[in-house]
mmCIF file of N, CA and C and ligand atoms in Angstrom:
data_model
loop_
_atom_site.group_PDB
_atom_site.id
_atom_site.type_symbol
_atom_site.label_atom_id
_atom_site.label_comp_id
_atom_site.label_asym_id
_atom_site.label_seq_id
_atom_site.Cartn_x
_atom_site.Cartn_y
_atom_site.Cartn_z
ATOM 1 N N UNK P 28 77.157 71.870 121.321
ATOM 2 C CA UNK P 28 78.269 71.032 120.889
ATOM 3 C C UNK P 28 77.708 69.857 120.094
ATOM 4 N N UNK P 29 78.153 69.437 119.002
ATOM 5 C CA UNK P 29 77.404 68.625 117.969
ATOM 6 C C UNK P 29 78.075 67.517 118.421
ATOM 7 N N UNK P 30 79.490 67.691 118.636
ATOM 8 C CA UNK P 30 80.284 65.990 119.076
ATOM 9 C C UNK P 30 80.499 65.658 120.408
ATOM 10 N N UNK P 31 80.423 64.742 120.539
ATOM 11 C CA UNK P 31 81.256 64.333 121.865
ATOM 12 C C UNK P 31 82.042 64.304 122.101
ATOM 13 N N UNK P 32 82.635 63.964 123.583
ATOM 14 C CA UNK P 32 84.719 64.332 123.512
ATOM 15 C C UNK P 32 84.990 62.728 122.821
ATOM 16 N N UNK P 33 84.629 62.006 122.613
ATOM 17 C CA UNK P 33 84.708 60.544 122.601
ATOM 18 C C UNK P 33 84.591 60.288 120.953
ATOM 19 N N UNK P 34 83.228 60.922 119.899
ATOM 20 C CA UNK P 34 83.872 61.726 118.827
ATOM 21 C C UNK P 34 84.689 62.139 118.458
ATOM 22 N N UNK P 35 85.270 63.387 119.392
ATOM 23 C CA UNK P 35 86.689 63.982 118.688
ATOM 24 C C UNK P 35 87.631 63.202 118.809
ATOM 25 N N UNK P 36 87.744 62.341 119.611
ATOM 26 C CA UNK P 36 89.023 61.460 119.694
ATOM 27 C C UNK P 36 88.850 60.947 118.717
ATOM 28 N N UNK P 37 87.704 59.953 118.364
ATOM 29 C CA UNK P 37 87.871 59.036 117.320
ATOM 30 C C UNK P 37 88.068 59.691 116.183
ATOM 31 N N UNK P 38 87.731 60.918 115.778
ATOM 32 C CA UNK P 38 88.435 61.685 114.690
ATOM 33 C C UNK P 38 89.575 62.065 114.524
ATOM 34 N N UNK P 39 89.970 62.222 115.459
ATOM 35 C CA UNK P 39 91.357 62.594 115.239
ATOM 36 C C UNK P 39 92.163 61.344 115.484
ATOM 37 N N UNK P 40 92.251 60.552 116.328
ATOM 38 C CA UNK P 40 92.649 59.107 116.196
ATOM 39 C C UNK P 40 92.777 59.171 115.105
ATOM 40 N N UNK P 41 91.569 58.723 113.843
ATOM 41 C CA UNK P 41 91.493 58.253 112.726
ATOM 42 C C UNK P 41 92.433 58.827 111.761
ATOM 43 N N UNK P 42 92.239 60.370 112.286
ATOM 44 C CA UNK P 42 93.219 61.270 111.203
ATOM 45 C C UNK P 42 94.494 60.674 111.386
ATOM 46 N N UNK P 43 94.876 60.461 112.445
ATOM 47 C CA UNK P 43 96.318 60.025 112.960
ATOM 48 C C UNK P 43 96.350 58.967 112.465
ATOM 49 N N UNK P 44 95.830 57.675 112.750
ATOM 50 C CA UNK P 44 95.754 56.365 112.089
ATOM 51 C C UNK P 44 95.936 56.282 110.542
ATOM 52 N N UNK P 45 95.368 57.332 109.853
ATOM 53 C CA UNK P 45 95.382 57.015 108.542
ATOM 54 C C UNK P 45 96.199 58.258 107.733
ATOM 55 N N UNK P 46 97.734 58.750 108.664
ATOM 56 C CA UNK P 46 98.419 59.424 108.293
ATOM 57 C C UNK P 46 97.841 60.568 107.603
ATOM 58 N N UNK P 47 96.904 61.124 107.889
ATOM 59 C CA UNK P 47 96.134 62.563 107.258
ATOM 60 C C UNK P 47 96.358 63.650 108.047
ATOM 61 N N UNK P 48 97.413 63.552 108.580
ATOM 62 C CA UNK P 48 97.927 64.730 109.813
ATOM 63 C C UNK P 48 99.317 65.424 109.491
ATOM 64 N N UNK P 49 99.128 65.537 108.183
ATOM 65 C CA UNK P 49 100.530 65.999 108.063
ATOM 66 C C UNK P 49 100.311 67.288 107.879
ATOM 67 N N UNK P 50 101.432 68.761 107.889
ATOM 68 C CA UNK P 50 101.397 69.400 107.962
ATOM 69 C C UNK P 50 100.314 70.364 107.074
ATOM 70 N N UNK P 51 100.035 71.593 107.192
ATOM 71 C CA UNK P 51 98.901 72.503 106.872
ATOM 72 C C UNK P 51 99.887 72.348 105.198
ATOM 73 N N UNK P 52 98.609 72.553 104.191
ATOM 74 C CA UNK P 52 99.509 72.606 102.634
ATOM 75 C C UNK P 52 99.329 73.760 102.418
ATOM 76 N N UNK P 53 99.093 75.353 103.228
ATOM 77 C CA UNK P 53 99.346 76.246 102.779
ATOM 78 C C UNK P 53 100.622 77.122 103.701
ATOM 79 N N UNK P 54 100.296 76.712 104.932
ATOM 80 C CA UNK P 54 101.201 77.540 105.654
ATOM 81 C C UNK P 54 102.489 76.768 106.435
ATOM 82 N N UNK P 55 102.127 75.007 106.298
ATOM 83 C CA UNK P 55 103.146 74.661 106.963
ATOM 84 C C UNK P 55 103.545 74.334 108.322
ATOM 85 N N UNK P 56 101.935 74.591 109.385
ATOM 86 C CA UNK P 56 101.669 75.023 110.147
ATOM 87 C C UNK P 56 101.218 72.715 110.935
ATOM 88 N N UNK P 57 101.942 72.930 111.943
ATOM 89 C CA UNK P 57 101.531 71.281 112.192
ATOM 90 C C UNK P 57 100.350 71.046 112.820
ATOM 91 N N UNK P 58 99.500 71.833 113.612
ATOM 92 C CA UNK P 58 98.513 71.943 114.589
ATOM 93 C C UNK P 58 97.098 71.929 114.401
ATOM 94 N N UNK P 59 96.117 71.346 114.038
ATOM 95 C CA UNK P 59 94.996 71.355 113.493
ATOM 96 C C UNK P 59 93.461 71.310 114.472
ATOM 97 N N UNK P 60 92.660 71.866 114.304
ATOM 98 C CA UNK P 60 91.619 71.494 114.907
ATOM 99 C C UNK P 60 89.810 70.853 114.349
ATOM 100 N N UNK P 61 89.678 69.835 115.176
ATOM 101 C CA UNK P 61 88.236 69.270 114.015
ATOM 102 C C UNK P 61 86.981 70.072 114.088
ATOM 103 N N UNK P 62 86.447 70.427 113.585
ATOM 104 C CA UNK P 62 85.393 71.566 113.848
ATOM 105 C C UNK P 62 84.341 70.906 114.583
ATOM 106 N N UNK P 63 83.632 71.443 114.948
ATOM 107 C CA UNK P 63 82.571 70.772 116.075
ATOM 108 C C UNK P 63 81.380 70.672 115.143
ATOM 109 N N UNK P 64 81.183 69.573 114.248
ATOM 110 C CA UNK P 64 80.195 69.531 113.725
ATOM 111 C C UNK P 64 80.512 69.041 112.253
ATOM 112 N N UNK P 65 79.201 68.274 111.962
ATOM 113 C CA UNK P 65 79.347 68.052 110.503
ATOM 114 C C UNK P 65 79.029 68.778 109.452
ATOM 115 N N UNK P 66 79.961 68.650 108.397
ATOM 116 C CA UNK P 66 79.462 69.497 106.940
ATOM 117 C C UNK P 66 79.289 68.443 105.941
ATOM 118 N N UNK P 67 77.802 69.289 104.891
ATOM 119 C CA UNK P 67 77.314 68.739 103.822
ATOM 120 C C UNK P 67 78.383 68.981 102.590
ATOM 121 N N UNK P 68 78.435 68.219 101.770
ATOM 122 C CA UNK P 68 78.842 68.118 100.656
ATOM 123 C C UNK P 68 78.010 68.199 99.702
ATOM 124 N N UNK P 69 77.474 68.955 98.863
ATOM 125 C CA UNK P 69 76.461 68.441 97.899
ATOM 126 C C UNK P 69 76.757 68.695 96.728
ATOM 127 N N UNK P 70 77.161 67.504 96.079
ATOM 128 C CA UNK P 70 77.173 67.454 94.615
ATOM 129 C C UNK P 70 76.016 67.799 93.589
ATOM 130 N N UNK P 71 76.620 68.752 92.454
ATOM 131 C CA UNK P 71 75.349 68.855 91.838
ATOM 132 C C UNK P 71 75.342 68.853 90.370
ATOM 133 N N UNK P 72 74.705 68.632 89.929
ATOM 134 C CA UNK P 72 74.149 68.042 88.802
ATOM 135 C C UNK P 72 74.358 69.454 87.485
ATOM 136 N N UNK P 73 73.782 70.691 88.155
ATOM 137 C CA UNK P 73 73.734 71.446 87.409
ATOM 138 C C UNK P 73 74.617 73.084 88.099
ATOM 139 N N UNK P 74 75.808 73.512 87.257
ATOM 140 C CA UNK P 74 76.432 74.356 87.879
ATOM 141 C C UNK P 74 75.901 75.710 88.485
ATOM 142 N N UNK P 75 74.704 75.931 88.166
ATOM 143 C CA UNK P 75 74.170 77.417 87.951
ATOM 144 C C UNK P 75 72.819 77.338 88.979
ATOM 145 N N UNK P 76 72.424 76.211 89.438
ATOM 146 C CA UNK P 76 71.512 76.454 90.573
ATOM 147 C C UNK P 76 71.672 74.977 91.371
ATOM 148 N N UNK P 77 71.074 75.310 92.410
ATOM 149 C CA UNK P 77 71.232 74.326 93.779
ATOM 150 C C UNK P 77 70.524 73.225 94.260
ATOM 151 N N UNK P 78 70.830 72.222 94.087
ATOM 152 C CA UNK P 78 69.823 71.485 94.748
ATOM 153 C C UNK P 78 70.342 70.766 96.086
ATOM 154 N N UNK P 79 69.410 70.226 96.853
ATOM 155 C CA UNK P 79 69.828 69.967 97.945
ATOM 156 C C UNK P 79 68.591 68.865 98.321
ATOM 157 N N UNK P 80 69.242 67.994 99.417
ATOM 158 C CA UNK P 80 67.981 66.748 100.129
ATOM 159 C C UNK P 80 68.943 65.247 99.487
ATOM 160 N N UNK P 81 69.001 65.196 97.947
ATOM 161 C CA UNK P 81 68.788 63.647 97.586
ATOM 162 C C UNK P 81 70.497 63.341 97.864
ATOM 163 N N UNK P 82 71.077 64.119 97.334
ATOM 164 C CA UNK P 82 73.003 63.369 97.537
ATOM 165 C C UNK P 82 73.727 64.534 97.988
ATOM 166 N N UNK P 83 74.571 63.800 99.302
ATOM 167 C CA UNK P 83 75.649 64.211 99.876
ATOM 168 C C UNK P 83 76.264 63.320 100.758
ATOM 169 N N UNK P 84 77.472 64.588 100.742
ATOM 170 C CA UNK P 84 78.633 63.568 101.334
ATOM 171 C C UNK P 84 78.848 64.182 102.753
ATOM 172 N N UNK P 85 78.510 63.250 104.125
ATOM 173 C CA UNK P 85 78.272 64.291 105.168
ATOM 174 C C UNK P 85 80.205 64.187 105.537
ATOM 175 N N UNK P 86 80.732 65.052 106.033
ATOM 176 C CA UNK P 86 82.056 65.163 106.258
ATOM 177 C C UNK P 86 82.417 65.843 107.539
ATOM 178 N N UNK P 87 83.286 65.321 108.006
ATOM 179 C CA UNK P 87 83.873 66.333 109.187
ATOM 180 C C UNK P 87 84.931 67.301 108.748
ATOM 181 N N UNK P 88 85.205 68.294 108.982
ATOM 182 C CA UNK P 88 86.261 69.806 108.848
ATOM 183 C C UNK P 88 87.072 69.826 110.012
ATOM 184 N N UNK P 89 88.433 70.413 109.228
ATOM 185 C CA UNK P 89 89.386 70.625 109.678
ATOM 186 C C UNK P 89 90.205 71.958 109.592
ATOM 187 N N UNK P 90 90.106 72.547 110.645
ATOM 188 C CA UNK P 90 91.074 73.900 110.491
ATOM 189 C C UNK P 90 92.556 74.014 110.665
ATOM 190 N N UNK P 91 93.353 74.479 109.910
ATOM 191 C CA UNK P 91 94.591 74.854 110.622
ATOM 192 C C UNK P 91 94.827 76.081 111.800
ATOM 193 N N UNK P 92 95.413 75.650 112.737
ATOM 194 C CA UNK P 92 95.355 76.918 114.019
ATOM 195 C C UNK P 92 96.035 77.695 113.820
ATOM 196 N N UNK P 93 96.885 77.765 112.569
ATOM 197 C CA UNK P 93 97.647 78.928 112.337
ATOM 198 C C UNK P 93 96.691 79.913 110.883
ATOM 199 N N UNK P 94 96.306 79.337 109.842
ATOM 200 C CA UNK P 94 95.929 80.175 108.672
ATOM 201 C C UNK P 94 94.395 80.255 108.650
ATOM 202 N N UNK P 95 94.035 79.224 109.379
ATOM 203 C CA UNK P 95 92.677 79.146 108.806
ATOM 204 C C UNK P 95 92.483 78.096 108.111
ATOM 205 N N UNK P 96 92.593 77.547 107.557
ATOM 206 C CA UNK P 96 92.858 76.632 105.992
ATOM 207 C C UNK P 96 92.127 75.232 106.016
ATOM 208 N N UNK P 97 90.769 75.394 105.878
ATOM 209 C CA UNK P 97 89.973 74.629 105.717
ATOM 210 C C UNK P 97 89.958 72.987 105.152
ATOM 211 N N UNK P 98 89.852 72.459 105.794
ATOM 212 C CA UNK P 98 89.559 70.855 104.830
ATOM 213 C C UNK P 98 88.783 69.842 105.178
ATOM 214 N N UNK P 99 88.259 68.968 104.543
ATOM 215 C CA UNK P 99 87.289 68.735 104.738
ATOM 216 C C UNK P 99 87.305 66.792 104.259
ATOM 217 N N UNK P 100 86.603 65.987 105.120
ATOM 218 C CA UNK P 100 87.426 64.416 104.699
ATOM 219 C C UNK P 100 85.817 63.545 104.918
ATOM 220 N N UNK P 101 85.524 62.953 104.189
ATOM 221 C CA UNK P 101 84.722 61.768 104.302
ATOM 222 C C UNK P 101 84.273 61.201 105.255
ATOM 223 N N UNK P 102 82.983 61.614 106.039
ATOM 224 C CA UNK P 102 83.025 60.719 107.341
ATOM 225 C C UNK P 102 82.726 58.862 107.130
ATOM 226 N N UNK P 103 82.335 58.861 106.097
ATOM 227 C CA UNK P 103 82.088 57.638 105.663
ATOM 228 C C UNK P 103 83.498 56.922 105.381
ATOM 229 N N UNK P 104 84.342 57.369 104.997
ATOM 230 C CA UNK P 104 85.607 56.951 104.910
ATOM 231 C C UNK P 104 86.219 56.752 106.043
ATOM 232 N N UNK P 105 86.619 57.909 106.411
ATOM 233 C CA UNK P 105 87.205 57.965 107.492
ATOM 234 C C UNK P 105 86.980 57.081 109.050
ATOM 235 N N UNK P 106 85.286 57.253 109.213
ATOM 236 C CA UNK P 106 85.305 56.342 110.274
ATOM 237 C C UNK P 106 84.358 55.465 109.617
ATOM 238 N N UNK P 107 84.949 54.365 109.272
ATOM 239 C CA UNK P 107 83.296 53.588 107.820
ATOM 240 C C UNK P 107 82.641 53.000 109.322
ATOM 241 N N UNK P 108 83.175 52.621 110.598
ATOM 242 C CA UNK P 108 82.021 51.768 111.750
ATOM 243 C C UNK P 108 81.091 52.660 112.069
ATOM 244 N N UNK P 109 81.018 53.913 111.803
ATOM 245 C CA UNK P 109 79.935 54.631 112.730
ATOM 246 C C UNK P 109 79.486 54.973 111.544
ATOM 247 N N UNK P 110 79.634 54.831 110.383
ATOM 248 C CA UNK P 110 78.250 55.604 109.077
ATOM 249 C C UNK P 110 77.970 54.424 108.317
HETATM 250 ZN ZN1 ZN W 271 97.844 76.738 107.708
#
């Protein structure tokens, strides 16, 4: 388990706090879950190969419990006291 229960609250708190809990935008679906763990973002420079190490955006994910339907939000934003 990458988070704590004390983590997920504050994520989802936050989601709640900062009105980002509104319904799924594909299915409509109200119910969401935060994935257990962080994802990289990595912006890149050049479309056709990969780089990785110097810039990213670490983020927490979000599933819908009905489609699947991935998303993905700024942990730096979202919780700016803990990054
Ligand atoms: Zn959905």
């Amino acid at each position: 388990m990458a988070f704590s229960e004390e983590m997920k609250k504050k994520i989802s708190q936050a989601i709640n706090d900062k009105g980002a809990d509104k319904s799924c935008e594909r299915c409509g679906y109200q119910y969401f879950t935060v994935l257990d763990g962080y994802f990289r973002q990595d912006p890149q420079d050049d479309p056709y190969s990969v780089q990785l190490g110097e810039k990213s955006v670490p983020s927490f994910g979000v599933a819908c419990e009905n489609c699947g339907n991935l998303s993905f939000m700024a942990a730096k934003v979202l919780l700016p006291d803990e990054f």
